[in-house]
PDB file of C-alpha atoms in Angstrom:
ATOM      1  CA  MET A   1      20.312  11.401 -27.280  1.00 33.00           C
ATOM      2  CA  ASP A   2      18.398   9.312 -24.962  1.00 36.00           C
ATOM      3  CA  GLU A   3      16.522  10.631 -21.732  1.00 36.00           C
ATOM      4  CA  THR A   4      18.330   8.985 -19.318  1.00 34.00           C
ATOM      5  CA  VAL A   5      17.709   8.231 -15.286  1.00 35.00           C
ATOM      6  CA  GLY A   6      20.917   7.388 -13.392  1.00 36.00           C
ATOM      7  CA  GLY A   7      22.646   7.482 -16.134  1.00 36.00           C
ATOM      8  CA  GLU A   8      21.455   4.539 -18.295  1.00 39.00           C
ATOM      9  CA  PRO A   9      18.609   4.682 -20.816  1.00 39.00           C
ATOM     10  CA  TRP A  10      15.081   5.653 -20.033  1.00 40.00           C
ATOM     11  CA  ALA A  11      12.944   2.277 -20.266  1.00 43.00           C
ATOM     12  CA  ALA A  12      16.242   0.562 -21.634  1.00 42.00           C
ATOM     13  CA  GLY A  13      15.438  -2.381 -23.253  1.00 45.00           C
ATOM     14  CA  LEU A  14      11.658  -1.327 -24.457  1.00 46.00           C
ATOM     15  CA  PRO A  15      10.883  -1.331 -28.102  1.00 46.00           C
ATOM     16  CA  ARG A  16       9.818   2.149 -29.347  1.00 45.00           C
ATOM     17  CA  GLY A  17       7.435   2.712 -32.186  1.00 42.00           C
ATOM     18  CA  THR A  18       8.405   4.036 -35.281  1.00 41.00           C
ATOM     19  CA  ASP A  19       7.626   7.725 -33.648  1.00 45.00           C
ATOM     20  CA  GLY A  20       9.647   7.296 -30.428  1.00 51.00           C
ATOM     21  CA  LEU A  21       8.260   8.490 -27.379  1.00 63.00           C
ATOM     22  CA  ASP A  22       6.029  10.820 -29.470  1.00 67.00           C
ATOM     23  CA  GLY A  23       2.619  10.891 -28.423  1.00 77.00           C
ATOM     24  CA  ILE A  24       2.829   9.540 -25.049  1.00 87.00           C
ATOM     25  CA  GLU A  25       1.562  11.890 -22.129  1.00 86.00           C
ATOM     26  CA  LEU A  26       1.830  12.118 -18.536  1.00 85.00           C
ATOM     27  CA  ARG A  27      -1.710  10.697 -18.426  1.00 88.00           C
ATOM     28  CA  HIS A  28      -0.857   7.789 -20.469  1.00 91.00           C
ATOM     29  CA  LEU A  29       2.340   7.015 -17.477  1.00 91.00           C
ATOM     30  CA  ARG A  30      -0.233   7.556 -14.668  1.00 88.00           C
ATOM     31  CA  ALA A  31      -2.722   5.154 -16.038  1.00 91.00           C
ATOM     32  CA  PHE A  32      -0.169   2.458 -16.863  1.00 93.00           C
ATOM     33  CA  MET A  33       1.111   3.554 -13.232  1.00 90.00           C
ATOM     34  CA  ALA A  34      -2.097   2.927 -11.419  1.00 88.00           C
ATOM     35  CA  VAL A  35      -3.270  -0.008 -12.927  1.00 90.00           C
ATOM     36  CA  ALA A  36       0.298  -1.547 -12.398  1.00 89.00           C
ATOM     37  CA  GLU A  37      -0.218  -0.721  -8.880  1.00 83.00           C
ATOM     38  CA  GLU A  38      -3.589  -1.682  -8.517  1.00 83.00           C
ATOM     39  CA  ARG A  39      -3.455  -4.799 -10.541  1.00 85.00           C
ATOM     40  CA  SER A  40      -7.062  -4.013 -11.262  1.00 87.00           C
ATOM     41  CA  PHE A  41      -8.416  -1.656 -14.076  1.00 89.00           C
ATOM     42  CA  THR A  42     -11.839  -1.564 -11.978  1.00 86.00           C
ATOM     43  CA  TYR A  43      -9.856  -0.103  -9.337  1.00 84.00           C
ATOM     44  CA  ALA A  44      -7.089   2.163 -11.269  1.00 86.00           C
ATOM     45  CA  ALA A  45     -10.300   3.343 -12.434  1.00 87.00           C
ATOM     46  CA  ASP A  46     -12.132   4.321  -9.432  1.00 84.00           C
ATOM     47  CA  ARG A  47      -8.029   5.733  -7.964  1.00 82.00           C
ATOM     48  CA  LEU A  48      -8.056   7.870 -11.066  1.00 83.00           C
ATOM     49  CA  ARG A  49     -11.547   8.969 -10.686  1.00 80.00           C
ATOM     50  CA  VAL A  50     -12.120   7.823 -15.016  1.00 84.00           C
ATOM     51  CA  GLY A  51     -13.978   5.826 -16.577  1.00 86.00           C
ATOM     52  CA  GLN A  52     -12.898   2.078 -17.030  1.00 88.00           C
ATOM     53  CA  PRO A  53     -12.665   2.277 -20.803  1.00 89.00           C
ATOM     54  CA  THR A  54     -11.098   5.696 -21.091  1.00 89.00           C
ATOM     55  CA  LEU A  55      -8.563   3.834 -18.831  1.00 91.00           C
ATOM     56  CA  THR A  56      -8.278   0.701 -21.044  1.00 92.00           C
ATOM     57  CA  ARG A  57      -7.881   3.033 -24.103  1.00 91.00           C
ATOM     58  CA  THR A  58      -4.830   5.164 -22.242  1.00 92.00           C
ATOM     59  CA  VAL A  59      -2.767   2.159 -21.269  1.00 93.00           C
ATOM     60  CA  ARG A  60      -3.510   0.245 -24.676  1.00 92.00           C
ATOM     61  CA  ALA A  61      -2.409   4.147 -26.026  1.00 92.00           C
ATOM     62  CA  LEU A  62       1.168   3.652 -24.422  1.00 92.00           C
ATOM     63  CA  GLU A  63       1.271   0.272 -24.939  1.00 92.00           C
ATOM     64  CA  GLU A  64       0.686   1.109 -29.050  1.00 91.00           C
ATOM     65  CA  ALA A  65       3.499   4.194 -28.632  1.00 90.00           C
ATOM     66  CA  LEU A  66       6.201   1.609 -27.190  1.00 91.00           C
ATOM     67  CA  ALA A  67       5.334  -1.054 -29.682  1.00 90.00           C
ATOM     68  CA  THR A  68       5.233  -3.444 -26.572  1.00 92.00           C
ATOM     69  CA  ARG A  69       2.532  -5.492 -23.962  1.00 93.00           C
ATOM     70  CA  LEU A  70       2.696  -4.123 -20.925  1.00 94.00           C
ATOM     71  CA  LEU A  71      -0.179  -5.765 -18.929  1.00 93.00           C
ATOM     72  CA  ASP A  72      -1.027  -9.422 -19.382  1.00 90.00           C
ATOM     73  CA  ARG A  73      -4.954  -9.081 -19.044  1.00 85.00           C
ATOM     74  CA  THR A  74      -7.572 -12.080 -17.759  1.00 76.00           C
ATOM     75  CA  THR A  75     -10.956 -12.135 -16.775  1.00 68.00           C
ATOM     76  CA  ARG A  76      -9.619 -12.158 -12.838  1.00 71.00           C
ATOM     77  CA  ARG A  77      -6.582 -10.182 -12.398  1.00 78.00           C
ATOM     78  CA  VAL A  78      -3.878  -8.164 -14.729  1.00 88.00           C
ATOM     79  CA  GLU A  79      -0.153  -9.329 -14.457  1.00 90.00           C
ATOM     80  CA  LEU A  80       2.828  -7.104 -15.451  1.00 91.00           C
ATOM     81  CA  THR A  81       5.019  -8.314 -18.308  1.00 93.00           C
ATOM     82  CA  ASP A  82       8.960  -8.193 -18.552  1.00 92.00           C
ATOM     83  CA  ASP A  83       8.622  -4.612 -20.149  1.00 93.00           C
ATOM     84  CA  GLY A  84       5.625  -3.592 -18.208  1.00 92.00           C
ATOM     85  CA  ARG A  85       7.737  -4.410 -14.731  1.00 90.00           C
ATOM     86  CA  ARG A  86      10.901  -2.914 -16.180  1.00 90.00           C
ATOM     87  CA  LEU A  87       8.923   0.767 -17.072  1.00 91.00           C
ATOM     88  CA  HIS A  88       7.622   0.624 -13.849  1.00 88.00           C
ATOM     89  CA  ALA A  89      10.640   0.750 -12.114  1.00 84.00           C
ATOM     90  CA  GLU A  90      11.816   3.109 -14.072  1.00 85.00           C
ATOM     91  CA  LEU A  91       8.465   5.441 -13.980  1.00 86.00           C
ATOM     92  CA  ALA A  92       8.457   5.842  -9.975  1.00 80.00           C
ATOM     93  CA  PRO A  93      11.156   7.619  -9.031  1.00 76.00           C
ATOM     94  CA  LEU A  94      10.710  10.055 -12.222  1.00 79.00           C
ATOM     95  CA  LEU A  95       7.030  10.605 -11.285  1.00 78.00           C
ATOM     96  CA  SER A  96       7.881  11.350  -7.803  1.00 69.00           C
ATOM     97  CA  ARG A  97      10.472  13.938  -8.933  1.00 71.00           C
ATOM     98  CA  LEU A  98       8.157  15.173 -11.333  1.00 74.00           C
ATOM     99  CA  ALA A  99       5.171  15.709  -8.905  1.00 69.00           C
ATOM    100  CA  ALA A 100       8.020  17.782  -6.731  1.00 64.00           C
ATOM    101  CA  ALA A 101       9.241  19.903 -10.078  1.00 64.00           C
ATOM    102  CA  LEU A 102       5.696  20.799 -10.249  1.00 62.00           C
ATOM    103  CA  ARG A 103       5.119  21.860  -7.165  1.00 60.00           C
ATOM    104  CA  ALA A 104       3.759  25.943  -7.095  1.00 50.00           C
ATOM    105  CA  PRO A 105       7.573  27.522  -6.630  1.00 57.00           C
ATOM    106  CA  GLY A 106       7.462  30.375  -3.868  1.00 60.00           C
ATOM    107  CA  GLY A 107       4.852  28.408  -2.248  1.00 65.00           C
ATOM    108  CA  GLN A 108       5.152  26.329   1.493  1.00 72.00           C
ATOM    109  CA  PRO A 109       7.398  23.777   0.995  1.00 83.00           C
ATOM    110  CA  LEU A 110       5.642  20.104   1.001  1.00 89.00           C
ATOM    111  CA  LEU A 111       5.936  16.727   2.265  1.00 92.00           C
ATOM    112  CA  ARG A 112       3.615  14.022   1.212  1.00 93.00           C
ATOM    113  CA  LEU A 113       2.474  11.118   3.244  1.00 96.00           C
ATOM    114  CA  GLY A 114       1.619   8.118   2.302  1.00 95.00           C
ATOM    115  CA  PHE A 115      -0.355   5.627   4.188  1.00 94.00           C
ATOM    116  CA  THR A 116      -2.782   2.679   3.881  1.00 91.00           C
ATOM    117  CA  SER A 117      -6.138   2.339   5.890  1.00 84.00           C
ATOM    118  CA  LEU A 118      -5.136   3.866   8.642  1.00 88.00           C
ATOM    119  CA  LEU A 119      -2.537   6.091  10.066  1.00 91.00           C
ATOM    120  CA  PRO A 120      -0.797   5.497  13.437  1.00 91.00           C
ATOM    121  CA  ALA A 121      -2.016   8.179  15.908  1.00 89.00           C
ATOM    122  CA  ALA A 122       1.370   8.343  17.341  1.00 85.00           C
ATOM    123  CA  CYS A 123       2.448   9.752  13.625  1.00 92.00           C
ATOM    124  CA  ALA A 124       0.926  13.153  14.666  1.00 92.00           C
ATOM    125  CA  GLY A 125       3.644  13.834  16.860  1.00 92.00           C
ATOM    126  CA  LEU A 126       5.914  13.279  14.640  1.00 93.00           C
ATOM    127  CA  ASN A 127       4.137  15.095  11.491  1.00 94.00           C
ATOM    128  CA  ALA A 128       4.204  18.154  14.123  1.00 94.00           C
ATOM    129  CA  ALA A 129       8.022  17.694  15.242  1.00 94.00           C
ATOM    130  CA  PHE A 130       8.874  17.943  11.292  1.00 94.00           C
ATOM    131  CA  GLU A 131       6.673  20.668  10.504  1.00 94.00           C
ATOM    132  CA  ALA A 132       8.048  23.010  13.734  1.00 93.00           C
ATOM    133  CA  ALA A 133      11.526  22.194  12.293  1.00 92.00           C
ATOM    134  CA  THR A 134      11.548  22.516   8.828  1.00 91.00           C
ATOM    135  CA  GLY A 135       9.078  24.889   8.514  1.00 91.00           C
ATOM    136  CA  ALA A 136       7.184  22.099   5.721  1.00 92.00           C
ATOM    137  CA  GLY A 137       3.802  21.257   5.431  1.00 92.00           C
ATOM    138  CA  VAL A 138       2.919  17.473   5.971  1.00 94.00           C
ATOM    139  CA  ARG A 139       0.098  16.885   3.154  1.00 93.00           C
ATOM    140  CA  LEU A 140      -1.586  13.102   4.231  1.00 95.00           C
ATOM    141  CA  VAL A 141      -1.660  10.866   1.411  1.00 93.00           C
ATOM    142  CA  ARG A 142      -4.382   7.666   1.490  1.00 92.00           C
ATOM    143  CA  ARG A 143      -3.558   4.846  -0.956  1.00 89.00           C
ATOM    144  CA  ASP A 144      -4.880   1.468  -0.157  1.00 86.00           C
ATOM    145  CA  THR A 145      -1.854  -0.301  -2.009  1.00 87.00           C
ATOM    146  CA  PRO A 146       1.412  -2.470  -0.692  1.00 89.00           C
ATOM    147  CA  LEU A 147       3.567   1.186  -0.603  1.00 91.00           C
ATOM    148  CA  ALA A 148       0.872   3.313   0.109  1.00 92.00           C
ATOM    149  CA  GLY A 149       1.526   5.408  -3.582  1.00 88.00           C
ATOM    150  CA  LEU A 150       5.159   5.832  -2.538  1.00 88.00           C
ATOM    151  CA  ASP A 151       6.072   3.729  -6.053  1.00 81.00           C
ATOM    152  CA  THR A 152       3.539   5.513  -8.306  1.00 80.00           C
ATOM    153  CA  GLY A 153       5.023   9.353  -7.084  1.00 82.00           C
ATOM    154  CA  GLU A 154       1.731   9.825  -5.362  1.00 86.00           C
ATOM    155  CA  ALA A 155       3.423   9.993  -2.126  1.00 91.00           C
ATOM    156  CA  ASP A 156       7.680  11.152  -0.843  1.00 92.00           C
ATOM    157  CA  ILE A 157       7.848   9.066   1.939  1.00 95.00           C
ATOM    158  CA  ALA A 158       5.283   6.193   3.603  1.00 96.00           C
ATOM    159  CA  VAL A 159       3.873   4.413   6.523  1.00 96.00           C
ATOM    160  CA  LEU A 160       3.850   0.683   6.505  1.00 95.00           C
ATOM    161  CA  ARG A 161       2.579  -2.146   8.346  1.00 93.00           C
ATOM    162  CA  GLY A 162       4.347  -5.078   7.985  1.00 90.00           C
ATOM    163  CA  ASP A 163       7.370  -5.864   5.829  1.00 88.00           C
ATOM    164  CA  ALA A 164       7.421  -3.798   2.084  1.00 88.00           C
ATOM    165  CA  PRO A 165       7.021  -5.850  -0.622  1.00 85.00           C
ATOM    166  CA  PRO A 166      10.500  -8.126  -1.680  1.00 84.00           C
ATOM    167  CA  ASP A 167      10.840  -6.281  -4.852  1.00 81.00           C
ATOM    168  CA  ALA A 168      10.077  -2.709  -3.783  1.00 86.00           C
ATOM    169  CA  ASP A 169      12.995  -0.416  -4.464  1.00 86.00           C
ATOM    170  CA  VAL A 170      12.508   1.044  -1.180  1.00 92.00           C
ATOM    171  CA  ARG A 171      14.895   2.058   2.030  1.00 93.00           C
ATOM    172  CA  THR A 172      12.373   1.354   5.721  1.00 95.00           C
ATOM    173  CA  ARG A 173      12.830   2.073   9.007  1.00 94.00           C
ATOM    174  CA  VAL A 174      11.278   1.200  12.268  1.00 95.00           C
ATOM    175  CA  LEU A 175       9.041   3.541  13.030  1.00 94.00           C
ATOM    176  CA  LEU A 176       7.051   1.686  16.093  1.00 94.00           C
ATOM    177  CA  ASN A 177       5.605  -1.762  17.156  1.00 95.00           C
ATOM    178  CA  GLU A 178       1.348  -2.093  17.516  1.00 95.00           C
ATOM    179  CA  PRO A 179      -0.125  -4.950  19.857  1.00 96.00           C
ATOM    180  CA  ARG A 180      -2.833  -6.725  17.458  1.00 97.00           C
ATOM    181  CA  VAL A 181      -6.476  -7.521  18.150  1.00 97.00           C
ATOM    182  CA  ALA A 182      -9.027  -9.793  16.891  1.00 97.00           C
ATOM    183  CA  ALA A 183     -12.004  -8.718  14.976  1.00 97.00           C
ATOM    184  CA  VAL A 184     -14.779 -11.699  15.320  1.00 96.00           C
ATOM    185  CA  GLY A 185     -18.082 -11.234  14.147  1.00 95.00           C
ATOM    186  CA  ARG A 186     -21.005 -11.408  16.144  1.00 93.00           C
ATOM    187  CA  LEU A 187     -22.806 -13.684  13.508  1.00 86.00           C
ATOM    188  CA  GLY A 188     -21.675 -17.252  12.217  1.00 84.00           C
ATOM    189  CA  ALA A 189     -19.675 -20.189  13.819  1.00 86.00           C
ATOM    190  CA  ALA A 190     -16.755 -17.685  15.748  1.00 87.00           C
ATOM    191  CA  ALA A 191     -19.829 -15.720  17.462  1.00 90.00           C
ATOM    192  CA  PRO A 192     -19.233 -17.262  20.966  1.00 93.00           C
ATOM    193  CA  LEU A 193     -15.750 -15.906  20.785  1.00 94.00           C
ATOM    194  CA  ALA A 194     -17.045 -12.085  20.621  1.00 93.00           C
ATOM    195  CA  ARG A 195     -18.620 -12.764  24.256  1.00 93.00           C
ATOM    196  CA  ARG A 196     -15.201 -13.149  25.408  1.00 95.00           C
ATOM    197  CA  ARG A 197     -12.663 -10.495  26.949  1.00 95.00           C
ATOM    198  CA  VAL A 198      -8.963 -11.999  25.503  1.00 97.00           C
ATOM    199  CA  LEU A 199      -7.905 -14.579  23.255  1.00 97.00           C
ATOM    200  CA  ASP A 200      -4.776 -16.029  22.692  1.00 97.00           C
ATOM    201  CA  TRP A 201      -2.892 -16.034  19.531  1.00 97.00           C
ATOM    202  CA  GLY A 202      -2.913 -19.593  19.392  1.00 96.00           C
ATOM    203  CA  GLU A 203      -6.677 -20.031  19.698  1.00 95.00           C
ATOM    204  CA  LEU A 204      -7.342 -18.509  16.294  1.00 96.00           C
ATOM    205  CA  ALA A 205      -5.608 -20.953  14.523  1.00 96.00           C
ATOM    206  CA  ASP A 206      -8.649 -23.399  15.124  1.00 94.00           C
ATOM    207  CA  HIS A 207     -11.373 -20.638  13.316  1.00 95.00           C
ATOM    208  CA  PRO A 208     -11.192 -19.257   9.421  1.00 95.00           C
ATOM    209  CA  LEU A 209      -9.072 -16.389   8.685  1.00 96.00           C
ATOM    210  CA  VAL A 210      -9.912 -13.226   6.766  1.00 96.00           C
ATOM    211  CA  VAL A 211      -7.033 -11.584   5.379  1.00 95.00           C
ATOM    212  CA  ASN A 212      -6.730  -8.268   3.558  1.00 94.00           C
ATOM    213  CA  THR A 213      -3.914  -9.477   1.073  1.00 91.00           C
ATOM    214  CA  VAL A 214      -2.843  -5.981  -0.395  1.00 88.00           C
ATOM    215  CA  THR A 215      -2.490  -3.937   3.012  1.00 89.00           C
ATOM    216  CA  GLY A 216      -2.952  -6.079   5.651  1.00 91.00           C
ATOM    217  CA  SER A 217      -0.139  -7.171   8.099  1.00 91.00           C
ATOM    218  CA  THR A 218      -1.818 -11.045   9.358  1.00 94.00           C
ATOM    219  CA  ARG A 219      -1.121 -14.004   7.256  1.00 93.00           C
ATOM    220  CA  PRO A 220      -1.197 -17.745   8.468  1.00 95.00           C
ATOM    221  CA  GLU A 221       2.347 -17.821   7.948  1.00 94.00           C
ATOM    222  CA  LEU A 222       2.693 -16.337  11.257  1.00 95.00           C
ATOM    223  CA  TRP A 223       1.493 -19.137  13.299  1.00 96.00           C
ATOM    224  CA  PRO A 224       3.811 -22.395  13.885  1.00 95.00           C
ATOM    225  CA  GLU A 225       3.836 -24.640  10.107  1.00 93.00           C
ATOM    226  CA  ASP A 226       2.121 -27.283  12.276  1.00 92.00           C
ATOM    227  CA  ARG A 227      -0.728 -25.151  13.445  1.00 93.00           C
ATOM    228  CA  ARG A 228      -2.180 -22.469  11.247  1.00 95.00           C
ATOM    229  CA  PRO A 229      -5.458 -21.165  10.774  1.00 96.00           C
ATOM    230  CA  ARG A 230      -7.372 -22.145   7.964  1.00 95.00           C
ATOM    231  CA  LEU A 231      -7.941 -18.916   4.894  1.00 94.00           C
ATOM    232  CA  ALA A 232     -11.372 -18.318   4.909  1.00 93.00           C
ATOM    233  CA  CYS A 233     -11.309 -15.384   2.425  1.00 92.00           C
ATOM    234  CA  THR A 234      -9.232 -12.607   1.257  1.00 92.00           C
ATOM    235  CA  ALA A 235      -9.791  -8.501   0.848  1.00 91.00           C
ATOM    236  CA  ASN A 236      -8.125  -6.294  -1.278  1.00 87.00           C
ATOM    237  CA  ASN A 237      -8.947  -3.555   1.359  1.00 88.00           C
ATOM    238  CA  PHE A 238      -9.691  -2.566   4.102  1.00 91.00           C
ATOM    239  CA  ASP A 239     -13.496  -1.875   4.104  1.00 91.00           C
ATOM    240  CA  GLU A 240     -13.538  -5.324   1.888  1.00 93.00           C
ATOM    241  CA  TRP A 241     -11.981  -7.310   4.989  1.00 95.00           C
ATOM    242  CA  LEU A 242     -13.928  -6.045   7.831  1.00 94.00           C
ATOM    243  CA  GLU A 243     -17.581  -6.477   5.827  1.00 95.00           C
ATOM    244  CA  ALA A 244     -16.019 -10.353   5.228  1.00 95.00           C
ATOM    245  CA  VAL A 245     -15.484 -10.386   9.418  1.00 96.00           C
ATOM    246  CA  ALA A 246     -18.834  -8.834  10.281  1.00 95.00           C
ATOM    247  CA  ALA A 247     -20.714 -11.569   7.523  1.00 94.00           C
ATOM    248  CA  GLY A 248     -19.129 -14.289   9.549  1.00 93.00           C
ATOM    249  CA  HIS A 249     -17.345 -15.504   6.965  1.00 94.00           C
ATOM    250  CA  GLY A 250     -13.862 -15.543   9.739  1.00 95.00           C
ATOM    251  CA  ILE A 251     -11.986 -13.645  12.319  1.00 96.00           C
ATOM    252  CA  GLY A 252     -10.030 -10.833  11.728  1.00 96.00           C
ATOM    253  CA  VAL A 253      -6.973  -9.937  13.083  1.00 97.00           C
ATOM    254  CA  ALA A 254      -5.819  -6.543  12.848  1.00 95.00           C
ATOM    255  CA  PRO A 255      -3.513  -3.456  14.547  1.00 95.00           C
ATOM    256  CA  GLN A 256      -5.120  -2.295  17.923  1.00 93.00           C
ATOM    257  CA  GLU A 257      -5.471   1.180  16.484  1.00 91.00           C
ATOM    258  CA  VAL A 258      -8.489  -0.111  14.270  1.00 92.00           C
ATOM    259  CA  ALA A 259     -10.022  -1.239  17.300  1.00 91.00           C
ATOM    260  CA  HIS A 260      -9.563   2.397  18.939  1.00 88.00           C
ATOM    261  CA  ARG A 261     -11.064   4.307  15.720  1.00 88.00           C
ATOM    262  CA  HIS A 262     -13.178   1.756  13.962  1.00 87.00           C
ATOM    263  CA  THR A 263     -16.649   0.339  15.134  1.00 86.00           C
ATOM    264  CA  HIS A 264     -18.862  -1.310  13.495  1.00 92.00           C
ATOM    265  CA  PRO A 265     -22.261  -3.369  14.837  1.00 93.00           C
ATOM    266  CA  GLY A 266     -21.420  -6.666  13.230  1.00 95.00           C
ATOM    267  CA  ILE A 267     -17.709  -6.741  15.087  1.00 96.00           C
ATOM    268  CA  ARG A 268     -16.668  -6.771  18.218  1.00 96.00           C
ATOM    269  CA  PHE A 269     -12.598  -6.473  18.444  1.00 97.00           C
ATOM    270  CA  VAL A 270     -11.149  -8.764  21.488  1.00 97.00           C
ATOM    271  CA  ARG A 271      -7.451  -7.884  23.030  1.00 97.00           C
ATOM    272  CA  LEU A 272      -5.217 -10.499  22.124  1.00 97.00           C
ATOM    273  CA  LYS A 273      -2.455 -12.316  24.420  1.00 97.00           C
ATOM    274  CA  ASN A 274       0.809 -13.309  22.765  1.00 97.00           C
ATOM    275  CA  ALA A 275       0.378 -12.155  19.502  1.00 97.00           C
ATOM    276  CA  PRO A 276       3.154 -10.608  17.743  1.00 96.00           C
ATOM    277  CA  PRO A 277       2.753  -7.604  16.988  1.00 96.00           C
ATOM    278  CA  VAL A 278       2.895  -5.407  13.913  1.00 95.00           C
ATOM    279  CA  THR A 279       6.200  -3.806  12.940  1.00 95.00           C
ATOM    280  CA  VAL A 280       5.494   0.315  11.345  1.00 95.00           C
ATOM    281  CA  ARG A 281       7.622   1.630   9.276  1.00 95.00           C
ATOM    282  CA  LEU A 282       9.055   4.439   7.565  1.00 96.00           C
ATOM    283  CA  ALA A 283       9.247   4.079   3.905  1.00 95.00           C
ATOM    284  CA  LEU A 284      11.193   6.024   1.059  1.00 92.00           C
ATOM    285  CA  PRO A 285      12.495   5.320  -2.385  1.00 90.00           C
ATOM    286  CA  ALA A 286      15.932   4.012  -2.091  1.00 88.00           C
ATOM    287  CA  ARG A 287      16.721   6.384  -4.935  1.00 83.00           C
ATOM    288  CA  GLY A 288      16.170  10.106  -5.528  1.00 81.00           C
ATOM    289  CA  ALA A 289      14.292  10.014  -2.801  1.00 87.00           C
ATOM    290  CA  HIS A 290      12.910  13.975  -1.597  1.00 88.00           C
ATOM    291  CA  PRO A 291      15.012  15.912   0.615  1.00 89.00           C
ATOM    292  CA  LEU A 292      12.364  16.223   2.847  1.00 91.00           C
ATOM    293  CA  ALA A 293      11.505  12.805   2.581  1.00 93.00           C
ATOM    294  CA  GLU A 294      14.906  12.176   3.774  1.00 93.00           C
ATOM    295  CA  ARG A 295      14.630  14.935   6.781  1.00 93.00           C
ATOM    296  CA  PHE A 296      11.399  13.137   8.261  1.00 95.00           C
ATOM    297  CA  PHE A 297      12.877   9.513   7.213  1.00 95.00           C
ATOM    298  CA  GLY A 298      15.719  10.262   9.625  1.00 92.00           C
ATOM    299  CA  MET A 299      13.461  12.088  12.450  1.00 90.00           C
ATOM    300  CA  GLY A 300      11.442   9.036  12.504  1.00 83.00           C
ATOM    301  CA  GLY A 301      14.392   7.498  13.210  1.00 61.00           C
ATOM    302  CA  GLU A 302      15.154   9.313  16.452  1.00 46.00           C
ATOM    303  CA  GLY A 303      11.991   8.027  18.546  1.00 44.00           C
ATOM    304  CA  ARG A 304      11.421  11.066  20.719  1.00 41.00           C
ATOM    305  CA  ALA A 305       8.886  12.071  18.125  1.00 39.00           C
ATOM    306  CA  VAL A 306       6.756   9.454  18.189  1.00 41.00           C
ATOM    307  CA  SER A 307       6.866   8.007  21.994  1.00 34.00           C
TER     308      SER A 307
END
């Protein structure tokens, strides 16, 4: 009999090798999930703290065991095949439940709260209220990925800035809104703007923009269609974004929290007026969410703990 998830055959539709699931280990699944999320063997290997050749062999072993290609590899990017997307969707809730089941019995209940480059300071109040109400601990898990480790089973609930990816199987709730600031490099054509005390959102359309395409919350599409900034370059994480701005490649836009908690000798953060706020959301799996995540999700909706 096939193992099932939610009444449906596990990895339904995937071809299987002659040995079925024999030989498939948890490390194979974690390796695949990391590459699927990062869309890069290099970044996935760094995240899992393994060598890239080892990671490549592990993923290839999973593909051979399932007798199907899960990933399309090019010299610049990795994309999921149709089978890969189906397997990813099935594994995300499975690994989350497995991680919960393997936590030490009899120990303190633990909620894993995922976040990207920066956890909003206001979450400290929510975390404290949750711990006081439940007796559970909160473990903070940073993952610079669109869902902050939620879809790979590394987090039970996540704090996201902006909208969740359109294909993400998650539920979200607005937690708070953050003002935006401009990040202006002290080098390059935009350097004179670093001496300003305030900039208008509309002014930025005249300058090239540096965008963090993985976890950033600012895109050229936020401006009117007939007046948008040119995309100067993209970054895959917060540190790359920061250095690109400092190098004078273009202006960056970030939540105000970044200006309060990050400094860089080559960047000045300038207040923005008329800028749309950054919506911060709680997200948890649409199916099979951990009970502690459901409790946290409900408390976040009250708004009292984050005011």
